[in-house]
mmCIF file with all atom_site columns, C-alpha atoms in Angstrom:
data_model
loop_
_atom_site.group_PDB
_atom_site.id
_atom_site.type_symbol
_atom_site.label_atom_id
_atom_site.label_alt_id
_atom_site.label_comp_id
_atom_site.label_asym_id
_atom_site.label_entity_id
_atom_site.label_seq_id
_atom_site.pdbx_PDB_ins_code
_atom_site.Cartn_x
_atom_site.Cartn_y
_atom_site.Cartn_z
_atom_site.occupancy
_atom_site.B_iso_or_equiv
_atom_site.pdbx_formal_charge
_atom_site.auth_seq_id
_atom_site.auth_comp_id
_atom_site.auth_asym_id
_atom_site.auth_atom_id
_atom_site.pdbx_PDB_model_num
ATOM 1   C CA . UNK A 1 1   ? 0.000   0.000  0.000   1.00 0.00 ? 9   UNK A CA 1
ATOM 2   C CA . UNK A 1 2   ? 2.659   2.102  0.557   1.00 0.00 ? 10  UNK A CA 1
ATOM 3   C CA . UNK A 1 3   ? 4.436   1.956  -3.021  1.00 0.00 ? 11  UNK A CA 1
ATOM 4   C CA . UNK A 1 4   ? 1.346   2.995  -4.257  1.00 0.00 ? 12  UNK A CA 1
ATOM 5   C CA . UNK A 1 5   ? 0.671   6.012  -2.206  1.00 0.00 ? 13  UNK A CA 1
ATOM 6   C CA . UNK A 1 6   ? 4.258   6.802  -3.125  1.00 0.00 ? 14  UNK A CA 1
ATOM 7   C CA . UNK A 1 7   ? 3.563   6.022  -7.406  1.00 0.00 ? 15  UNK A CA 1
ATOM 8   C CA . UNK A 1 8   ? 0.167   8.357  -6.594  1.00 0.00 ? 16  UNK A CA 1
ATOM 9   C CA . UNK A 1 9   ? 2.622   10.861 -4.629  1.00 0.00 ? 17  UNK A CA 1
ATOM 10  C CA . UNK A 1 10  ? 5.003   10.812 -7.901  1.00 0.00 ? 18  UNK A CA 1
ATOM 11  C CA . UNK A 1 11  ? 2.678   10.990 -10.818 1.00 0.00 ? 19  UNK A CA 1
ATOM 12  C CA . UNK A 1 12  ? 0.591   14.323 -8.722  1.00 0.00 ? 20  UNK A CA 1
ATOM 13  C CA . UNK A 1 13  ? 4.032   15.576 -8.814  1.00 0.00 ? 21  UNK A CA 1
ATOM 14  C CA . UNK A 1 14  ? 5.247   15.337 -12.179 1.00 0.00 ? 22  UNK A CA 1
ATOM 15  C CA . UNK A 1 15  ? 1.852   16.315 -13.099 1.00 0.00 ? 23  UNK A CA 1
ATOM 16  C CA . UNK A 1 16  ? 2.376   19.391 -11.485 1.00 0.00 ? 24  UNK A CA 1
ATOM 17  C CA . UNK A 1 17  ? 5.416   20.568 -13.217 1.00 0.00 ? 25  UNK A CA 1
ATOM 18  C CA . UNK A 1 18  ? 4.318   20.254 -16.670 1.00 0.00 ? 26  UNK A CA 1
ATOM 19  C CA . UNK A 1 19  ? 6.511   22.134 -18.715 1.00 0.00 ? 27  UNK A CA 1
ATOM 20  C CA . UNK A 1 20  ? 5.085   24.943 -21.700 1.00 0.00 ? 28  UNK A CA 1
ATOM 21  C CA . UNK A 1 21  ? 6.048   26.062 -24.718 1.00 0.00 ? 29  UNK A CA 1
ATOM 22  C CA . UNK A 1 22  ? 4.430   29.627 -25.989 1.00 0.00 ? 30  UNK A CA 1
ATOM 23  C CA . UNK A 1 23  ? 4.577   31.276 -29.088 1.00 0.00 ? 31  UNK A CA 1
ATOM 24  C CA . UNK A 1 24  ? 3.137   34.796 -29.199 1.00 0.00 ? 32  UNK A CA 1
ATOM 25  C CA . UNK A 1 25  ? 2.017   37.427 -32.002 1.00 0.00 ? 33  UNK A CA 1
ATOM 26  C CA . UNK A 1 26  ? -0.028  40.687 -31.651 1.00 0.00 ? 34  UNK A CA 1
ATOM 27  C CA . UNK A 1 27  ? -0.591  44.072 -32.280 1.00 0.00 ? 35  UNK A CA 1
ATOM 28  C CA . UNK A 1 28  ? 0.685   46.853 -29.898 1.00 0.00 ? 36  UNK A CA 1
ATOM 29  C CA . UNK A 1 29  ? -0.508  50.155 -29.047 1.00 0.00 ? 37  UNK A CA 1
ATOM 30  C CA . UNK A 1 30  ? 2.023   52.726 -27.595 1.00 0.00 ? 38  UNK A CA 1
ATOM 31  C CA . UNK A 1 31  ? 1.434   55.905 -26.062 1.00 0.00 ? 39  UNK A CA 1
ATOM 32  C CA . UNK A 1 32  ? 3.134   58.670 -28.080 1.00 0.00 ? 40  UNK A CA 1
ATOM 33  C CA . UNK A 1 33  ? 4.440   55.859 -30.354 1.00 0.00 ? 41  UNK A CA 1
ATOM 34  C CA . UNK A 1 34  ? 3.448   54.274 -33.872 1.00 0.00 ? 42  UNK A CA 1
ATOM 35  C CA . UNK A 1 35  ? 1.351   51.535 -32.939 1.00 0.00 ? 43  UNK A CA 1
ATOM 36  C CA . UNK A 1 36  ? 3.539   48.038 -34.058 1.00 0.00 ? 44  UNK A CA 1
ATOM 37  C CA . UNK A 1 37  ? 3.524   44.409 -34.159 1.00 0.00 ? 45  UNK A CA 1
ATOM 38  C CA . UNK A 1 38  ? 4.669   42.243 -31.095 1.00 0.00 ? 46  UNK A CA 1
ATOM 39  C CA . UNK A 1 39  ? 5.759   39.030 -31.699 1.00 0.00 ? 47  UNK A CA 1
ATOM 40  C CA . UNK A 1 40  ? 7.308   36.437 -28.110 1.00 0.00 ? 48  UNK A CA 1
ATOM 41  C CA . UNK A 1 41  ? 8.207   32.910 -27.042 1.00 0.00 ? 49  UNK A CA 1
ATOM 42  C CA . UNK A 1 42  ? 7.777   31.793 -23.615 1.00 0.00 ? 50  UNK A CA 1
ATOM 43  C CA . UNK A 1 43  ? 8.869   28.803 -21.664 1.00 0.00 ? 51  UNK A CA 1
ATOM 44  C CA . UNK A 1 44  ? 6.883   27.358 -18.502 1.00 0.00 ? 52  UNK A CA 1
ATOM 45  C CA . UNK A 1 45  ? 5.889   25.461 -16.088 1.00 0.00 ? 53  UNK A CA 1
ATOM 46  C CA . UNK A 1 46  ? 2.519   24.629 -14.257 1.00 0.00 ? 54  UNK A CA 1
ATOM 47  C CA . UNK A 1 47  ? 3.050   25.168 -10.566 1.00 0.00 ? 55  UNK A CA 1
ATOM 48  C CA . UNK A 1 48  ? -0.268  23.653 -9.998  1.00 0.00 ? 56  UNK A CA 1
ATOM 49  C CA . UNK A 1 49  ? -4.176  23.691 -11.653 1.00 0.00 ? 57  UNK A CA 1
ATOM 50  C CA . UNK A 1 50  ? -4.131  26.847 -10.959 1.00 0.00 ? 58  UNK A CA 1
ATOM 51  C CA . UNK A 1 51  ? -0.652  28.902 -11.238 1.00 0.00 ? 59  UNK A CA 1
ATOM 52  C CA . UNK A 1 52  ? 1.644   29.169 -14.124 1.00 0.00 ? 60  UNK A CA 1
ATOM 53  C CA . UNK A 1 53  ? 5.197   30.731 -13.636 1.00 0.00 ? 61  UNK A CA 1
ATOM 54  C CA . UNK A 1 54  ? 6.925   31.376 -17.123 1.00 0.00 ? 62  UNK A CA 1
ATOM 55  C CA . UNK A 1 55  ? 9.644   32.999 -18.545 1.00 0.00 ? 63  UNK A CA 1
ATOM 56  C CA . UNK A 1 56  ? 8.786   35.671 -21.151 1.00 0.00 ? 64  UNK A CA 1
ATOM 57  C CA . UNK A 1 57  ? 10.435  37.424 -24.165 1.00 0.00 ? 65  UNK A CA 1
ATOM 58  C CA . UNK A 1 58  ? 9.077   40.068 -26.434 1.00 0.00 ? 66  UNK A CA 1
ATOM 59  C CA . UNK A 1 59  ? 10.519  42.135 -29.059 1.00 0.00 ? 67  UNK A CA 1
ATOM 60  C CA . UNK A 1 60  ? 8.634   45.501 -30.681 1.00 0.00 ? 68  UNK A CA 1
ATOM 61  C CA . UNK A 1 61  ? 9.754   48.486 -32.361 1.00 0.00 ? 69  UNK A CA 1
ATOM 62  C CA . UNK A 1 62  ? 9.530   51.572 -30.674 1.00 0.00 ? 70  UNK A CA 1
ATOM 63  C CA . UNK A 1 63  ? 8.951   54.409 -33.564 1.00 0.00 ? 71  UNK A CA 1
ATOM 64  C CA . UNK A 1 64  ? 7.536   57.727 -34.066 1.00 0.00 ? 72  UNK A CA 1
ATOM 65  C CA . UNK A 1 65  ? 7.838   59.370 -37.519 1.00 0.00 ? 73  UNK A CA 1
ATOM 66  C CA . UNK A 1 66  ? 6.974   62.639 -35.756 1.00 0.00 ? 74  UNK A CA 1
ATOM 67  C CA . UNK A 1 67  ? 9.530   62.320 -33.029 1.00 0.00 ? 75  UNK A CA 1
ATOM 68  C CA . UNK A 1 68  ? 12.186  60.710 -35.072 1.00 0.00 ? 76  UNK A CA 1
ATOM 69  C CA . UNK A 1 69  ? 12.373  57.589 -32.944 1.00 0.00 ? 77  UNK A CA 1
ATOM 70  C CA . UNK A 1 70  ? 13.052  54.188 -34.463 1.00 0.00 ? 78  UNK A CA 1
ATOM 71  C CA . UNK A 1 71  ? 14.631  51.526 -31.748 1.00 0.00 ? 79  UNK A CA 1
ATOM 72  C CA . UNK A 1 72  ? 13.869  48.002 -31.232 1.00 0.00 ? 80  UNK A CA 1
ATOM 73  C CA . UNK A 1 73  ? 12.311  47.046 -27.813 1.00 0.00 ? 81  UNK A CA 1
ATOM 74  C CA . UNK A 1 74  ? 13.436  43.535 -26.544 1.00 0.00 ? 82  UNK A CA 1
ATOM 75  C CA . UNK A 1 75  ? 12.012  42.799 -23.469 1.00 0.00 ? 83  UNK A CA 1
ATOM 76  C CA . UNK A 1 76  ? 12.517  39.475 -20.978 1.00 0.00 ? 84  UNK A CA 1
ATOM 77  C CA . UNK A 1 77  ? 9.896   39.179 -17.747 1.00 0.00 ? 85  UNK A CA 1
ATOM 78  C CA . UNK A 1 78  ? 9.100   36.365 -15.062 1.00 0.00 ? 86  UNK A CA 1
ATOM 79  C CA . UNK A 1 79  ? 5.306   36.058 -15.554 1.00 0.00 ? 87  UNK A CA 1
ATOM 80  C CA . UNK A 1 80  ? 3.313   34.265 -12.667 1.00 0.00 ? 88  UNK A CA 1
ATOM 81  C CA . UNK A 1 81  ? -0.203  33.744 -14.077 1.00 0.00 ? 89  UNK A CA 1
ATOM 82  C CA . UNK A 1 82  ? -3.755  32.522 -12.161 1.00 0.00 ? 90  UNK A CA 1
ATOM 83  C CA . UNK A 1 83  ? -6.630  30.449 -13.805 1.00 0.00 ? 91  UNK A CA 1
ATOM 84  C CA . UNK A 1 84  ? -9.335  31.713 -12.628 1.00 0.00 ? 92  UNK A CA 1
ATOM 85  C CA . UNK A 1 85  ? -12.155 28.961 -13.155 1.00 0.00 ? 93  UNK A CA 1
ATOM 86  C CA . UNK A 1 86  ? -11.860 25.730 -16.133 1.00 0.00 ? 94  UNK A CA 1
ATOM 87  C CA . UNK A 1 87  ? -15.695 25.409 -17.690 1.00 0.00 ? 95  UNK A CA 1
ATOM 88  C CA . UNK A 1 88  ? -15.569 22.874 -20.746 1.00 0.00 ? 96  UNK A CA 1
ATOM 89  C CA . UNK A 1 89  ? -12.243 23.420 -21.446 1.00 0.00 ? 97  UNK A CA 1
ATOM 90  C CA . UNK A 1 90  ? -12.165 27.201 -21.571 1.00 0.00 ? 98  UNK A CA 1
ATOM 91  C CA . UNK A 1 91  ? -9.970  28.771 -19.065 1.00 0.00 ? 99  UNK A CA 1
ATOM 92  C CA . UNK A 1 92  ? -9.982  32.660 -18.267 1.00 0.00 ? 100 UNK A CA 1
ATOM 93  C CA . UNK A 1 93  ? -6.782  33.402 -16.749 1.00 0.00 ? 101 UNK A CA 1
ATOM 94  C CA . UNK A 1 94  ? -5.293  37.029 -14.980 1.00 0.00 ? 102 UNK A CA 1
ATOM 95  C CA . UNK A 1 95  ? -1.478  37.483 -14.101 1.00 0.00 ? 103 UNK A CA 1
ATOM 96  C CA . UNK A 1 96  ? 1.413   40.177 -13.685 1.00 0.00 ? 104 UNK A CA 1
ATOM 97  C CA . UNK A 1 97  ? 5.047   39.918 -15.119 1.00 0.00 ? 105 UNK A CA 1
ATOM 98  C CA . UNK A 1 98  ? 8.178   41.864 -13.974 1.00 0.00 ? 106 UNK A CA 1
ATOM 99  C CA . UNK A 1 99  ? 11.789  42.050 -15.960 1.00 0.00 ? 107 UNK A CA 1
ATOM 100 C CA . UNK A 1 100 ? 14.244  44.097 -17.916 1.00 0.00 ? 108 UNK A CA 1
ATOM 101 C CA . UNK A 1 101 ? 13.834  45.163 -21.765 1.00 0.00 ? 109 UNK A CA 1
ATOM 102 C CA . UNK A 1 102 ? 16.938  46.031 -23.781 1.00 0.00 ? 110 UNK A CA 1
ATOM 103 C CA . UNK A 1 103 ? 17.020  48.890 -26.313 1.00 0.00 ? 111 UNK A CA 1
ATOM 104 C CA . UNK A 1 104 ? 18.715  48.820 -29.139 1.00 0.00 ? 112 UNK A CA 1
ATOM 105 C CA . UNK A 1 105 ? 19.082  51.618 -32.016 1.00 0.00 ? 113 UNK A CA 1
ATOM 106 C CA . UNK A 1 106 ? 20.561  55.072 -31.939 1.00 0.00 ? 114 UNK A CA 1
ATOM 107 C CA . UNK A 1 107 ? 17.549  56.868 -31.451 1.00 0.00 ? 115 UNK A CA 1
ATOM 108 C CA . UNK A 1 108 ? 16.728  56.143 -27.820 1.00 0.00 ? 116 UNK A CA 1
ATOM 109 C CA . UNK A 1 109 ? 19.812  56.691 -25.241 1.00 0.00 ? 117 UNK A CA 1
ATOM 110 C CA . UNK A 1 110 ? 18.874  54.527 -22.487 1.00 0.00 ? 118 UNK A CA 1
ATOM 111 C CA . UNK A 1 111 ? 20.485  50.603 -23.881 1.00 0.00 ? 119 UNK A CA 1
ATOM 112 C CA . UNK A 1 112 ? 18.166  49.066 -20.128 1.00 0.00 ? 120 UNK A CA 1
ATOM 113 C CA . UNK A 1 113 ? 15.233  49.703 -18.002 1.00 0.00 ? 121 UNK A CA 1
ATOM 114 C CA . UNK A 1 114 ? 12.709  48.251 -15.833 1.00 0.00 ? 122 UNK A CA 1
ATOM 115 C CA . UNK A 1 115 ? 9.787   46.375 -17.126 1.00 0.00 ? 123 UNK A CA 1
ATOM 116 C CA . UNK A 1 116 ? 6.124   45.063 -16.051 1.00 0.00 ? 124 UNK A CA 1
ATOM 117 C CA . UNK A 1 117 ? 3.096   44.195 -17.486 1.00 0.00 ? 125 UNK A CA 1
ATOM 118 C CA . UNK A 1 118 ? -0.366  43.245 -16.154 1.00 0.00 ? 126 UNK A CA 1
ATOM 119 C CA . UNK A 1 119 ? -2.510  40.913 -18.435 1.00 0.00 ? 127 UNK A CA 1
ATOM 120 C CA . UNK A 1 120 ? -5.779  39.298 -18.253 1.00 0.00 ? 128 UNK A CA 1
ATOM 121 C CA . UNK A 1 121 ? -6.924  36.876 -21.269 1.00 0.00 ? 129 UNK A CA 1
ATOM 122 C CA . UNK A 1 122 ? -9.107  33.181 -22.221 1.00 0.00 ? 130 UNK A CA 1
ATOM 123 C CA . UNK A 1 123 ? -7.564  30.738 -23.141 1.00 0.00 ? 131 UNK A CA 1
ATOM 124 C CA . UNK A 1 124 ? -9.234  27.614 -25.708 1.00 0.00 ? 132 UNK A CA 1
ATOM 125 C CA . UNK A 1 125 ? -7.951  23.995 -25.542 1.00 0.00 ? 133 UNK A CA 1
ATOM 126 C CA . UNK A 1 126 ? -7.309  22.335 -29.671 1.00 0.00 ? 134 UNK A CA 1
ATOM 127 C CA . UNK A 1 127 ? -6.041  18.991 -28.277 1.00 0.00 ? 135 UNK A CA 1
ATOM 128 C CA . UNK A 1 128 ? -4.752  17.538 -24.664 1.00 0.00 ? 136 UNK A CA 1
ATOM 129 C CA . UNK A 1 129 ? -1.310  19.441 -25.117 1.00 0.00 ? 137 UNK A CA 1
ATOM 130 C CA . UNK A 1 130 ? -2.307  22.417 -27.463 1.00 0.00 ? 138 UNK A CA 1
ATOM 131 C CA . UNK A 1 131 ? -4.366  25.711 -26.481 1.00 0.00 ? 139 UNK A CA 1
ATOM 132 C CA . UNK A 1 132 ? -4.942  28.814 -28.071 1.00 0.00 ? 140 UNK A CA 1
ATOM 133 C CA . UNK A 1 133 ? -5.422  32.086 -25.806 1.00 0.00 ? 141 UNK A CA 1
ATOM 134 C CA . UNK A 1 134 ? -5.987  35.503 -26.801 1.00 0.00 ? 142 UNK A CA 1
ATOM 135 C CA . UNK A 1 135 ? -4.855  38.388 -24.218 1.00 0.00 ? 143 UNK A CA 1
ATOM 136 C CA . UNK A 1 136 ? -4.642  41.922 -23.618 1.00 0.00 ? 144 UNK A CA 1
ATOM 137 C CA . UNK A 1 137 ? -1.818  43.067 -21.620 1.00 0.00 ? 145 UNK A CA 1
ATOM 138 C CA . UNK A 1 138 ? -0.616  46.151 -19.914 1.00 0.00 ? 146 UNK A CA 1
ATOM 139 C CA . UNK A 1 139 ? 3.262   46.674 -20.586 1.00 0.00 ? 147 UNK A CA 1
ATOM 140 C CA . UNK A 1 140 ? 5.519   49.516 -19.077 1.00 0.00 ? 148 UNK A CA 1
ATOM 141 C CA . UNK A 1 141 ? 9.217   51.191 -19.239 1.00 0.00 ? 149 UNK A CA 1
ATOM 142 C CA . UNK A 1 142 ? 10.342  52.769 -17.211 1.00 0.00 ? 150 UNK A CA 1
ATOM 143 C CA . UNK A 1 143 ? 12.526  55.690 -16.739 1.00 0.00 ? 151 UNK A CA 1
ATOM 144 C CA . UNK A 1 144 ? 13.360  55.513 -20.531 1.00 0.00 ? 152 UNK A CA 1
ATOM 145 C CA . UNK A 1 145 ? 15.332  58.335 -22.228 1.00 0.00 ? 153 UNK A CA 1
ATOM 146 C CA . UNK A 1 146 ? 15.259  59.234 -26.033 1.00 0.00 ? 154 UNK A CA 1
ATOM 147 C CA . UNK A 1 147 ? 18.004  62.013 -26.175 1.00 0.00 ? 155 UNK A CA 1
ATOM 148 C CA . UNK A 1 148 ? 21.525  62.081 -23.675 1.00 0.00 ? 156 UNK A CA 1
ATOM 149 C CA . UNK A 1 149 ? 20.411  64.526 -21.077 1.00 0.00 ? 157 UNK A CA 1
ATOM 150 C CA . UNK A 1 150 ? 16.673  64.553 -22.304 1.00 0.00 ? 158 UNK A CA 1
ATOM 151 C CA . UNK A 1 151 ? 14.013  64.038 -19.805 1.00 0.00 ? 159 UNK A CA 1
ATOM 152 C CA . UNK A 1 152 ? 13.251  60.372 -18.760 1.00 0.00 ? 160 UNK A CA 1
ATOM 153 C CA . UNK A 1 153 ? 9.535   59.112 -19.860 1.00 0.00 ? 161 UNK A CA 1
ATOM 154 C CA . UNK A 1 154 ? 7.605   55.839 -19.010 1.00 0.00 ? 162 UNK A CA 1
ATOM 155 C CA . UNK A 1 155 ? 6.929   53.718 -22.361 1.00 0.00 ? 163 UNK A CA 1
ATOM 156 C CA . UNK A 1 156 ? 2.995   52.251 -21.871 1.00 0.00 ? 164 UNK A CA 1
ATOM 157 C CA . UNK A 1 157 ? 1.490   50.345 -24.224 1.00 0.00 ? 165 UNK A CA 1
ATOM 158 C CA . UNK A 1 158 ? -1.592  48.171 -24.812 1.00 0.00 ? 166 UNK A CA 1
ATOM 159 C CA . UNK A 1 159 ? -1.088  44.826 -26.544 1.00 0.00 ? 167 UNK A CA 1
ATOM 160 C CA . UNK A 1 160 ? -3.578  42.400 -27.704 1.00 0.00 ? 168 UNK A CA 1
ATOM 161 C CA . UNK A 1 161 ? -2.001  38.761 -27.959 1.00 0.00 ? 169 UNK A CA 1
ATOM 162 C CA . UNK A 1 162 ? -2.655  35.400 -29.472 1.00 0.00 ? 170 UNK A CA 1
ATOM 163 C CA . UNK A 1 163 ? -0.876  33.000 -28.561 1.00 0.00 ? 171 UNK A CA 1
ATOM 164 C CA . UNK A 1 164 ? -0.011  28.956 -29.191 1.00 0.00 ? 172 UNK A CA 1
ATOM 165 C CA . UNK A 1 165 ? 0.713   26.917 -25.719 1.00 0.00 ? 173 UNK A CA 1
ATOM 166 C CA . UNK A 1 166 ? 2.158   23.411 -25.715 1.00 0.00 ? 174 UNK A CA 1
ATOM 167 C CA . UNK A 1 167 ? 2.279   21.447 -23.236 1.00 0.00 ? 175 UNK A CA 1
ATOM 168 C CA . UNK A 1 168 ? 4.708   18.618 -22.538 1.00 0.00 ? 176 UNK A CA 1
#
C-alpha cells in the first residue's frame, strides 16, 4: 500500500510541473508611439491547476515618424499567471510579469530599463497538449530616455495577444 501512495505521490508531482512552450504574435498600441507588431516565445511550467510561472520574451519596435524615434524594444519578464475557473475546457486566466527590456538603435539613449506588465486573457484547448489564448496586456518602461540629457519618460502600451501553448 505504501508503493502505491508513493507512485500516486510521484505521478501528482510530475503532473504538477508540466513544462510549456508559448509562441506569441499581436498588435501593440504605444502611447506617443506608432502603434507596431509584437511578436514572443515563452517557456513554462505549471506550478499547480491553478498557477503558471513562465519565462517571457518580447521584441517591438519603438517608432515615431513625428519624433524621429526608431529603436527596437526587446524585453525578458518572469510572468506568474492565475486560472481563474476551467468550464468545458475554456480557461480565463489574470497574471502580472516583472523584468528588464533592452534597447537597441541610436535613437533612444537609455540601452536598459525596468519592465512590467499586467494581463488578463481566455484561453481555448485544440487537443490535450495544445491551447490557443488571446490576451490583452498592460506593458511599461520605465525611466526611458530618447536624447543624452533629455528628460526620462515611461513607455505604456496596450497589446492584444494570441498565442499557441504546448504542453509537454
Amino acid at each position: 500500500m505504501k508503493t502505491l501512495s508513493t507512485i500516486a505521490l510521484l505521478t501528482a508531482a510530475t503532473a504538477a510541473q508540466a513544462y510549456t512552450l508559448d509562441v506569441n504574435v499581436g498588435h501593440s498600441r504605444l502611447d506617443n508611439y506608432d502603434n507596431v507588431s509584437v511578436v514572443g516565445l515563452g517557456i513554462g511550467t505549471h506550478l499547480n491547476n491553478e498557477y503558471h510561472l513562465g519565462l517571457n520574451f518580447g521584441r517591438k519596435n519603438i517608432s515615431s515618424t513625428a519624433a524621429l524615434v526608431d529603436a527596437k524594444a526587446t524585453s525578458a519578464t518572469l510572468d506568474l499567471t492565475y486560472n481563474l475557473s476551467q468550464s468545458n475546457g475554456i480557461r480565463p486566466f489574470i497574471g502580472a510579469g516583472i523584468g528588464g527590456v533592452h534597447f537597441s538603435g541610436a535613437s533612444i539613449d537609455t540601452k536598459t530599463a525596468f519592465a512590467t506588465k499586467l494581463f488578463v486573457g481566455i484561453a481555448f484547448p485544440i487537443t490535450q497538449n495544445v491551447e490557443f489564448s488571446v490576451s490583452a496586456q498592460n506593458s511599461k518602461f520605465y525611466s526611458v530616455q530618447e536624447l543624452a540629457g533629455g528628460a526620462k519618460t515611461t513607455v505604456s502600451s496596450w497589446d492584444g495577444i494570441a498565442a499557441l501553448r504546448f504542453n509537454f
